[in-house]
Amino acid sequence: MKKILIVGAGGQIGSELVPHLRSIYGNSNVVAADISAEKCKALAEAGPFEELNALDGEGFSAIVKKYNIDTIFNLVALLSATGEKNPKLAWDINIGALTNSLYIAKDNNCAVFTPSSIGAFGNDTPKDKTPQDTLQRSNTTIYGVCKVTGELLSDYYFNRFGVDTRSVRFPGLISYVTLPGGGTTDYAVEIYYDAIRKGSFTCNVKEGTYMDMMYMPDALNAVVQLMEADPSKLKHRNSFNIASMSFEPEQIAAEIRKHIPDFKMDYQIDPVKQAIANSWPNSMDDTCAREEWGWAPKFDLTSMTNDMLIKVKEKFDKGLIK
C-alpha cells in the first residue's frame, strides 16, 4: 500500500483507521473521503480529504485518478439494526458503494478492502466455533444479506478480473473514540459510558447472549496485517473469520465491577436487536486467519475493560462528552 483512499472515513472504523494508516504510511499518502467534511473535521485538517458520495461513480473514479490511488478501503455501510428500519436504503448504500469500489478498482489496478461481519452468518450456521467455510443461507437481516453478497461479489472480481480483494468478518467492535452507530453489539460500547456517567446500565440484549467482540486496536492491526500479507499464502480472501473474545452481558458487567463495585445493570430487551443477536454465532473459529497471515489479537475482556474505563473517564474529565 502506497496511496490509500478510505471511503466512509467518518464512521466507527474509518475515524480510527485513517489516523492509524497515516501514522504508518504518512499523512499525505492516506486520503479520507466521506459525504460531509463537517463531520470529519479532524481527519480533513490532518491530511488530504475529499467530499464524496460513494454512490457517485464518476466522482469516486476522479478521486482515485487524482491521487493515483492503489488501495481502496470501502467502509461505507448502514449497520444491522439501522438497516432493518429501511432495508432498501441499506441495500442501495451497502451494495452500491461496494460495486463502485470494485468496478473502479478493476479499471485502476487497485486493491480493495471491504469489511464483512459476523452478520454474514444466520440461524443455520453452527453457533460455536463457527467455521471459516460454512452455511450462510439463513440470514435474517438486510445487513447480513449485504455482507454475504459483498463476500461473493469481491471473490467474483478477484477470480474474474484479478482485483486484489481482501476482507475480514469483524465481530462487534468496541472503541472509546467513536460512539456506536446502530449495530446490534453497540451495548458493549454503551455500557462503559453509562458505567462512568451514572454507575448503571440498561442492556437491550438478554443475559446469556454470547457474541464475538473485538477491541478496536486489534481490528486496526488486523486490517493492515491482512492487506500487507503475501497474496500467495492467502487460500481465502473474502472473508476471513477473526476473533478475540466472546462474552455475554453479565461477564462484561462483572469486569466493570472490578473497577466500579457498585455498578448495576438491568435489562430492557430490544426485540429487533435480540432477534439479530440470536441469529449470529456465539464464537468464530479464526484458524485460517492465524495460519494464512499470522492473525493474533492482543486484547481480551479484562485488558480491554481496563483500557476502556480509563479512556472513557478521560473523555468525561476533559468535557468531550456529558
mmCIF file of C-alpha atoms in Angstrom:
data_model
loop_
_atom_site.group_PDB
_atom_site.id
_atom_site.type_symbol
_atom_site.label_atom_id
_atom_site.label_comp_id
_atom_site.label_asym_id
_atom_site.label_seq_id
_atom_site.Cartn_x
_atom_site.Cartn_y
_atom_site.Cartn_z
ATOM 1 C CA MET A 1 0.000 0.000 0.000
ATOM 2 C CA LYS A 2 1.428 3.357 -1.082
ATOM 3 C CA LYS A 3 -1.517 5.606 -1.946
ATOM 4 C CA ILE A 4 -4.632 4.796 0.054
ATOM 5 C CA LEU A 5 -8.233 6.005 -0.216
ATOM 6 C CA ILE A 6 -10.637 5.399 2.664
ATOM 7 C CA VAL A 7 -14.268 5.817 1.650
ATOM 8 C CA GLY A 8 -16.731 6.238 4.516
ATOM 9 C CA ALA A 9 -13.897 7.660 6.608
ATOM 10 C CA GLY A 10 -16.146 9.306 9.185
ATOM 11 C CA GLY A 11 -17.683 6.099 10.530
ATOM 12 C CA GLN A 12 -16.740 3.982 13.542
ATOM 13 C CA ILE A 13 -13.891 2.157 11.813
ATOM 14 C CA GLY A 14 -12.754 4.901 9.456
ATOM 15 C CA SER A 15 -12.398 7.591 12.100
ATOM 16 C CA GLU A 16 -9.696 5.456 13.724
ATOM 17 C CA LEU A 17 -8.319 3.664 10.674
ATOM 18 C CA VAL A 18 -7.423 6.916 8.899
ATOM 19 C CA PRO A 19 -5.064 8.210 11.610
ATOM 20 C CA HIS A 20 -3.705 4.691 12.141
ATOM 21 C CA LEU A 21 -2.794 4.351 8.460
ATOM 22 C CA ARG A 22 -1.437 7.901 8.319
ATOM 23 C CA SER A 23 0.891 7.084 11.220
ATOM 24 C CA ILE A 24 2.268 4.166 9.177
ATOM 25 C CA TYR A 25 2.244 5.438 5.584
ATOM 26 C CA GLY A 26 2.366 9.221 6.057
ATOM 27 C CA ASN A 27 -0.413 11.801 6.173
ATOM 28 C CA SER A 28 -0.158 12.781 2.519
ATOM 29 C CA ASN A 29 -0.492 9.174 1.345
ATOM 30 C CA VAL A 30 -3.839 8.433 3.027
ATOM 31 C CA VAL A 31 -6.857 10.223 1.553
ATOM 32 C CA ALA A 32 -10.026 10.312 3.652
ATOM 33 C CA ALA A 33 -13.372 10.635 1.870
ATOM 34 C CA ASP A 34 -16.884 10.984 3.236
ATOM 35 C CA ILE A 35 -20.157 12.599 2.298
ATOM 36 C CA SER A 36 -19.566 15.550 4.636
ATOM 37 C CA ALA A 37 -16.369 17.391 5.505
ATOM 38 C CA GLU A 38 -18.047 18.918 8.542
ATOM 39 C CA LYS A 39 -18.386 15.607 10.399
ATOM 40 C CA CYS A 40 -14.789 14.698 9.505
ATOM 41 C CA LYS A 41 -13.137 17.955 10.552
ATOM 42 C CA ALA A 42 -10.232 16.340 12.418
ATOM 43 C CA LEU A 43 -9.464 13.973 9.541
ATOM 44 C CA ALA A 44 -9.634 16.794 6.996
ATOM 45 C CA GLU A 45 -7.266 19.004 8.998
ATOM 46 C CA ALA A 46 -4.654 16.263 9.418
ATOM 47 C CA GLY A 47 -4.341 15.166 5.794
ATOM 48 C CA PRO A 48 -5.985 15.076 2.351
ATOM 49 C CA PHE A 49 -9.780 14.899 2.416
ATOM 50 C CA GLU A 50 -12.436 14.749 -0.309
ATOM 51 C CA GLU A 51 -16.188 15.064 -0.039
ATOM 52 C CA LEU A 52 -17.695 12.044 -1.779
ATOM 53 C CA ASN A 53 -20.978 10.244 -2.057
ATOM 54 C CA ALA A 54 -19.706 6.712 -2.710
ATOM 55 C CA LEU A 55 -22.699 6.091 -4.989
ATOM 56 C CA ASP A 56 -21.324 8.754 -7.355
ATOM 57 C CA GLY A 57 -19.160 6.586 -9.586
ATOM 58 C CA GLU A 58 -17.729 9.467 -11.613
ATOM 59 C CA GLY A 59 -16.719 11.448 -8.547
ATOM 60 C CA PHE A 60 -15.285 8.318 -6.928
ATOM 61 C CA SER A 61 -13.231 7.479 -10.009
ATOM 62 C CA ALA A 62 -11.959 11.055 -10.305
ATOM 63 C CA ILE A 63 -10.551 10.952 -6.749
ATOM 64 C CA VAL A 64 -8.790 7.637 -7.414
ATOM 65 C CA LYS A 65 -7.155 9.114 -10.519
ATOM 66 C CA LYS A 66 -6.332 12.448 -8.858
ATOM 67 C CA TYR A 67 -4.258 10.826 -6.120
ATOM 68 C CA ASN A 68 -3.000 7.765 -8.057
ATOM 69 C CA ILE A 69 -4.663 5.502 -5.518
ATOM 70 C CA ASP A 70 -3.514 1.871 -5.330
ATOM 71 C CA THR A 71 -5.624 0.663 -2.371
ATOM 72 C CA ILE A 72 -9.296 1.386 -1.614
ATOM 73 C CA PHE A 73 -10.824 0.799 1.804
ATOM 74 C CA ASN A 74 -14.591 0.722 1.320
ATOM 75 C CA LEU A 75 -16.106 1.308 4.779
ATOM 76 C CA VAL A 76 -19.500 2.615 3.648
ATOM 77 C CA ALA A 77 -22.406 0.770 5.304
ATOM 78 C CA LEU A 78 -25.645 1.070 7.223
ATOM 79 C CA LEU A 79 -25.346 -1.228 10.249
ATOM 80 C CA SER A 80 -27.583 -4.103 11.309
ATOM 81 C CA ALA A 81 -30.265 -2.504 13.496
ATOM 82 C CA THR A 82 -30.356 0.690 11.417
ATOM 83 C CA GLY A 83 -30.656 -1.313 8.206
ATOM 84 C CA GLU A 84 -33.800 -3.074 9.418
ATOM 85 C CA LYS A 85 -35.556 0.293 9.586
ATOM 86 C CA ASN A 86 -35.005 0.867 5.860
ATOM 87 C CA PRO A 87 -33.905 -2.295 4.012
ATOM 88 C CA LYS A 88 -33.980 -0.713 0.547
ATOM 89 C CA LEU A 89 -31.747 2.135 1.633
ATOM 90 C CA ALA A 90 -29.365 -0.315 3.306
ATOM 91 C CA TRP A 91 -29.094 -2.356 0.105
ATOM 92 C CA ASP A 92 -28.655 0.706 -2.099
ATOM 93 C CA ILE A 93 -25.886 2.146 0.071
ATOM 94 C CA ASN A 94 -24.045 -1.009 1.119
ATOM 95 C CA ILE A 95 -24.026 -2.739 -2.262
ATOM 96 C CA GLY A 96 -23.854 0.449 -4.312
ATOM 97 C CA ALA A 97 -20.664 1.631 -2.591
ATOM 98 C CA LEU A 98 -19.099 -1.821 -2.905
ATOM 99 C CA THR A 99 -19.973 -2.176 -6.589
ATOM 100 C CA ASN A 100 -18.428 1.202 -7.365
ATOM 101 C CA SER A 101 -15.319 0.332 -5.334
ATOM 102 C CA LEU A 102 -14.789 -2.933 -7.194
ATOM 103 C CA TYR A 103 -15.531 -1.544 -10.641
ATOM 104 C CA ILE A 104 -13.213 1.439 -10.135
ATOM 105 C CA ALA A 105 -10.516 -0.799 -8.659
ATOM 106 C CA LYS A 106 -10.673 -3.033 -11.735
ATOM 107 C CA ASP A 107 -10.162 -0.082 -14.049
ATOM 108 C CA ASN A 108 -7.377 1.500 -11.974
ATOM 109 C CA ASN A 109 -5.471 -1.575 -10.757
ATOM 110 C CA CYS A 110 -6.322 -1.039 -7.079
ATOM 111 C CA ALA A 111 -6.593 -3.470 -4.194
ATOM 112 C CA VAL A 112 -9.860 -3.351 -2.220
ATOM 113 C CA PHE A 113 -10.622 -3.979 1.429
ATOM 114 C CA THR A 114 -14.294 -4.203 2.458
ATOM 115 C CA PRO A 115 -15.206 -5.346 5.964
ATOM 116 C CA SER A 116 -17.584 -8.233 6.338
ATOM 117 C CA SER A 117 -19.111 -9.201 9.675
ATOM 118 C CA ILE A 118 -20.416 -11.920 11.970
ATOM 119 C CA GLY A 119 -23.690 -10.673 10.491
ATOM 120 C CA ALA A 120 -22.859 -12.694 7.367
ATOM 121 C CA PHE A 121 -23.923 -15.806 9.286
ATOM 122 C CA GLY A 122 -27.503 -16.867 10.029
ATOM 123 C CA ASN A 123 -29.730 -19.190 12.027
ATOM 124 C CA ASP A 124 -28.497 -22.400 10.349
ATOM 125 C CA THR A 125 -24.820 -21.575 10.837
ATOM 126 C CA PRO A 126 -23.045 -23.563 13.600
ATOM 127 C CA LYS A 127 -23.134 -21.298 16.659
ATOM 128 C CA ASP A 128 -19.962 -22.310 18.486
ATOM 129 C CA LYS A 129 -16.519 -22.005 16.855
ATOM 130 C CA THR A 130 -18.257 -21.115 13.599
ATOM 131 C CA PRO A 131 -16.070 -22.478 10.767
ATOM 132 C CA GLN A 132 -14.413 -20.349 8.115
ATOM 133 C CA ASP A 133 -16.426 -22.072 5.380
ATOM 134 C CA THR A 134 -19.992 -22.893 6.394
ATOM 135 C CA LEU A 135 -23.672 -22.284 5.687
ATOM 136 C CA GLN A 136 -24.608 -18.647 5.066
ATOM 137 C CA ARG A 137 -28.041 -19.076 3.503
ATOM 138 C CA SER A 138 -30.309 -18.415 6.509
ATOM 139 C CA ASN A 139 -29.665 -14.735 7.027
ATOM 140 C CA THR A 140 -32.435 -12.739 8.694
ATOM 141 C CA THR A 141 -31.195 -9.157 8.198
ATOM 142 C CA ILE A 142 -30.625 -6.989 5.142
ATOM 143 C CA TYR A 143 -27.234 -6.114 6.655
ATOM 144 C CA GLY A 144 -26.299 -9.793 6.649
ATOM 145 C CA VAL A 145 -27.620 -10.294 3.124
ATOM 146 C CA CYS A 146 -25.427 -7.380 2.003
ATOM 147 C CA LYS A 147 -22.386 -8.867 3.722
ATOM 148 C CA VAL A 148 -22.834 -12.292 2.102
ATOM 149 C CA THR A 149 -23.402 -10.595 -1.261
ATOM 150 C CA GLY A 150 -20.285 -8.493 -0.701
ATOM 151 C CA GLU A 151 -18.139 -11.532 0.032
ATOM 152 C CA LEU A 152 -19.318 -13.274 -3.128
ATOM 153 C CA LEU A 153 -19.014 -10.170 -5.279
ATOM 154 C CA SER A 154 -15.487 -9.492 -4.019
ATOM 155 C CA ASP A 155 -14.476 -13.080 -4.762
ATOM 156 C CA TYR A 156 -16.001 -12.723 -8.238
ATOM 157 C CA TYR A 157 -13.931 -9.622 -9.004
ATOM 158 C CA PHE A 158 -10.801 -11.437 -7.825
ATOM 159 C CA ASN A 159 -11.482 -14.596 -9.824
ATOM 160 C CA ARG A 160 -12.895 -12.888 -12.931
ATOM 161 C CA PHE A 161 -10.815 -9.722 -13.181
ATOM 162 C CA GLY A 162 -7.836 -10.282 -10.865
ATOM 163 C CA VAL A 163 -8.765 -7.467 -8.461
ATOM 164 C CA ASP A 164 -6.831 -7.959 -5.207
ATOM 165 C CA THR A 165 -9.838 -8.119 -2.875
ATOM 166 C CA ARG A 166 -9.410 -8.938 0.819
ATOM 167 C CA SER A 167 -11.750 -8.878 3.795
ATOM 168 C CA VAL A 168 -12.299 -9.912 7.400
ATOM 169 C CA ARG A 169 -15.502 -10.812 9.204
ATOM 170 C CA PHE A 170 -15.414 -8.351 12.060
ATOM 171 C CA PRO A 171 -17.090 -9.227 15.339
ATOM 172 C CA GLY A 172 -18.659 -6.434 17.374
ATOM 173 C CA LEU A 173 -16.116 -3.601 17.593
ATOM 174 C CA ILE A 174 -15.556 -1.785 20.878
ATOM 175 C CA SER A 175 -13.971 1.670 20.887
ATOM 176 C CA TYR A 176 -13.722 4.770 23.070
ATOM 177 C CA VAL A 177 -13.091 7.094 20.107
ATOM 178 C CA THR A 178 -16.335 6.958 18.119
ATOM 179 C CA LEU A 179 -19.789 6.395 19.567
ATOM 180 C CA PRO A 180 -21.717 3.408 18.175
ATOM 181 C CA GLY A 181 -23.936 3.856 15.140
ATOM 182 C CA GLY A 182 -26.847 1.434 15.152
ATOM 183 C CA GLY A 183 -25.293 -2.003 15.486
ATOM 184 C CA THR A 184 -26.537 -4.996 17.463
ATOM 185 C CA THR A 185 -23.319 -5.184 19.501
ATOM 186 C CA ASP A 186 -23.472 -1.500 20.499
ATOM 187 C CA TYR A 187 -24.388 -2.368 24.083
ATOM 188 C CA ALA A 188 -20.780 -3.454 24.650
ATOM 189 C CA VAL A 189 -19.650 0.123 23.958
ATOM 190 C CA GLU A 190 -22.523 1.952 25.630
ATOM 191 C CA ILE A 191 -22.073 0.034 28.887
ATOM 192 C CA TYR A 192 -18.691 1.684 29.541
ATOM 193 C CA TYR A 193 -20.063 5.182 29.016
ATOM 194 C CA ASP A 194 -23.013 4.611 31.345
ATOM 195 C CA ALA A 195 -20.761 2.946 33.913
ATOM 196 C CA ILE A 196 -18.716 6.152 34.145
ATOM 197 C CA ARG A 197 -21.660 8.522 33.637
ATOM 198 C CA LYS A 198 -24.124 7.083 36.143
ATOM 199 C CA GLY A 199 -22.867 3.787 37.527
ATOM 200 C CA SER A 200 -25.656 1.769 35.928
ATOM 201 C CA PHE A 201 -26.711 0.448 32.548
ATOM 202 C CA THR A 202 -29.869 -0.878 30.910
ATOM 203 C CA CYS A 203 -28.922 -3.637 28.493
ATOM 204 C CA ASN A 204 -31.022 -4.264 25.360
ATOM 205 C CA VAL A 205 -29.970 -7.884 24.769
ATOM 206 C CA LYS A 206 -30.699 -10.768 27.123
ATOM 207 C CA GLU A 207 -28.451 -12.240 29.752
ATOM 208 C CA GLY A 208 -26.651 -15.245 28.268
ATOM 209 C CA THR A 209 -26.470 -13.776 24.748
ATOM 210 C CA TYR A 210 -22.927 -14.547 23.600
ATOM 211 C CA MET A 211 -21.389 -12.664 20.678
ATOM 212 C CA ASP A 212 -17.845 -12.271 19.408
ATOM 213 C CA MET A 213 -16.310 -8.890 20.201
ATOM 214 C CA MET A 214 -13.007 -7.138 19.488
ATOM 215 C CA TYR A 215 -11.213 -4.054 20.770
ATOM 216 C CA MET A 216 -10.578 -1.522 18.021
ATOM 217 C CA PRO A 217 -6.743 -1.540 18.257
ATOM 218 C CA ASP A 218 -6.784 -5.240 17.368
ATOM 219 C CA ALA A 219 -9.189 -4.582 14.499
ATOM 220 C CA LEU A 220 -6.954 -1.876 13.033
ATOM 221 C CA ASN A 221 -3.904 -4.104 13.243
ATOM 222 C CA ALA A 222 -5.814 -6.931 11.554
ATOM 223 C CA VAL A 223 -6.684 -4.728 8.580
ATOM 224 C CA VAL A 224 -3.096 -3.640 7.983
ATOM 225 C CA GLN A 225 -1.705 -7.120 8.553
ATOM 226 C CA LEU A 226 -4.090 -8.680 6.045
ATOM 227 C CA MET A 227 -3.570 -6.032 3.384
ATOM 228 C CA GLU A 228 0.221 -6.370 3.691
ATOM 229 C CA ALA A 229 0.142 -10.189 3.706
ATOM 230 C CA ASP A 230 1.817 -12.224 0.963
ATOM 231 C CA PRO A 231 -1.008 -12.928 -1.522
ATOM 232 C CA SER A 232 0.479 -16.305 -2.442
ATOM 233 C CA LYS A 233 -0.327 -17.536 1.082
ATOM 234 C CA LEU A 234 -3.986 -16.488 1.042
ATOM 235 C CA LYS A 235 -6.171 -19.504 0.368
ATOM 236 C CA HIS A 236 -9.193 -17.471 1.453
ATOM 237 C CA ARG A 237 -9.849 -13.836 0.664
ATOM 238 C CA ASN A 238 -13.458 -12.847 1.246
ATOM 239 C CA SER A 239 -13.775 -13.199 4.060
ATOM 240 C CA PHE A 240 -11.576 -14.294 6.981
ATOM 241 C CA ASN A 241 -13.055 -15.063 10.391
ATOM 242 C CA ILE A 242 -11.122 -13.134 13.038
ATOM 243 C CA ALA A 243 -11.851 -13.484 16.747
ATOM 244 C CA SER A 244 -10.616 -12.036 20.002
ATOM 245 C CA MET A 245 -13.165 -12.595 22.771
ATOM 246 C CA SER A 246 -16.717 -13.870 23.183
ATOM 247 C CA PHE A 247 -18.851 -12.837 26.153
ATOM 248 C CA GLU A 248 -22.413 -12.233 27.326
ATOM 249 C CA PRO A 249 -23.664 -9.101 29.148
ATOM 250 C CA GLU A 250 -23.171 -10.396 32.687
ATOM 251 C CA GLN A 251 -19.497 -11.087 32.009
ATOM 252 C CA ILE A 252 -18.721 -7.554 30.840
ATOM 253 C CA ALA A 253 -20.685 -6.191 33.824
ATOM 254 C CA ALA A 254 -18.600 -8.368 36.160
ATOM 255 C CA GLU A 255 -15.384 -6.975 34.688
ATOM 256 C CA ILE A 256 -16.638 -3.408 35.170
ATOM 257 C CA ARG A 257 -17.479 -4.176 38.833
ATOM 258 C CA LYS A 258 -13.810 -4.952 39.443
ATOM 259 C CA HIS A 259 -13.277 -1.204 38.931
ATOM 260 C CA ILE A 260 -16.722 0.169 39.917
ATOM 261 C CA PRO A 261 -18.013 -2.200 42.639
ATOM 262 C CA ASP A 262 -21.466 -0.604 42.869
ATOM 263 C CA PHE A 263 -22.144 -0.818 39.117
ATOM 264 C CA LYS A 264 -25.674 -2.083 38.416
ATOM 265 C CA MET A 265 -27.212 -3.493 35.250
ATOM 266 C CA ASP A 266 -30.797 -4.314 34.358
ATOM 267 C CA TYR A 267 -32.469 -5.336 31.104
ATOM 268 C CA GLN A 268 -34.923 -3.815 28.669
ATOM 269 C CA ILE A 269 -34.811 -6.080 25.630
ATOM 270 C CA ASP A 270 -34.933 -4.655 22.122
ATOM 271 C CA PRO A 271 -36.728 -7.427 20.171
ATOM 272 C CA VAL A 272 -35.114 -6.461 16.856
ATOM 273 C CA LYS A 273 -31.580 -6.493 18.246
ATOM 274 C CA GLN A 274 -32.249 -9.676 20.230
ATOM 275 C CA ALA A 275 -33.512 -11.500 17.151
ATOM 276 C CA ILE A 276 -30.433 -10.399 15.223
ATOM 277 C CA ALA A 277 -28.109 -11.463 18.049
ATOM 278 C CA ASN A 278 -29.810 -14.868 18.249
ATOM 279 C CA SER A 279 -29.042 -15.469 14.571
ATOM 280 C CA TRP A 280 -25.331 -14.720 14.935
ATOM 281 C CA PRO A 281 -22.511 -17.001 16.148
ATOM 282 C CA ASN A 282 -21.572 -17.313 19.806
ATOM 283 C CA SER A 283 -17.940 -17.553 18.718
ATOM 284 C CA MET A 284 -15.942 -17.876 15.481
ATOM 285 C CA ASP A 285 -13.074 -20.184 14.550
ATOM 286 C CA ASP A 286 -10.298 -17.970 13.165
ATOM 287 C CA THR A 287 -7.747 -20.718 12.461
ATOM 288 C CA CYS A 288 -7.474 -19.800 8.765
ATOM 289 C CA ALA A 289 -6.542 -16.182 9.528
ATOM 290 C CA ARG A 290 -3.960 -17.332 12.058
ATOM 291 C CA GLU A 291 -2.418 -19.827 9.641
ATOM 292 C CA GLU A 292 -2.587 -17.823 6.390
ATOM 293 C CA TRP A 293 -1.443 -14.382 7.578
ATOM 294 C CA GLY A 294 -0.469 -14.666 11.240
ATOM 295 C CA TRP A 295 -3.507 -13.110 12.916
ATOM 296 C CA ALA A 296 -3.165 -12.879 16.716
ATOM 297 C CA PRO A 297 -5.170 -10.447 18.920
ATOM 298 C CA LYS A 298 -3.559 -8.670 21.878
ATOM 299 C CA PHE A 299 -6.623 -7.744 23.965
ATOM 300 C CA ASP A 300 -9.029 -9.872 25.990
ATOM 301 C CA LEU A 301 -12.069 -8.767 28.026
ATOM 302 C CA THR A 302 -10.016 -7.910 31.109
ATOM 303 C CA SER A 303 -7.337 -5.816 29.383
ATOM 304 C CA MET A 304 -9.906 -4.117 27.136
ATOM 305 C CA THR A 305 -12.099 -3.169 30.106
ATOM 306 C CA ASN A 306 -9.126 -1.687 31.945
ATOM 307 C CA ASP A 307 -8.283 0.492 28.946
ATOM 308 C CA MET A 308 -11.855 1.433 28.042
ATOM 309 C CA LEU A 309 -12.705 2.697 31.517
ATOM 310 C CA ILE A 310 -9.539 4.808 31.675
ATOM 311 C CA LYS A 311 -10.075 6.314 28.238
ATOM 312 C CA VAL A 312 -13.823 6.944 28.637
ATOM 313 C CA LYS A 313 -13.248 8.629 32.009
ATOM 314 C CA GLU A 314 -10.630 10.874 30.394
ATOM 315 C CA LYS A 315 -13.222 11.973 27.834
ATOM 316 C CA PHE A 316 -15.677 12.902 30.588
ATOM 317 C CA ASP A 317 -12.962 14.696 32.601
ATOM 318 C CA LYS A 318 -11.973 16.751 29.552
ATOM 319 C CA GLY A 319 -15.600 17.666 28.844
ATOM 320 C CA LEU A 320 -15.586 15.923 25.490
ATOM 321 C CA ILE A 321 -18.823 14.118 26.391
ATOM 322 C CA LYS A 322 -21.509 14.613 29.014
#
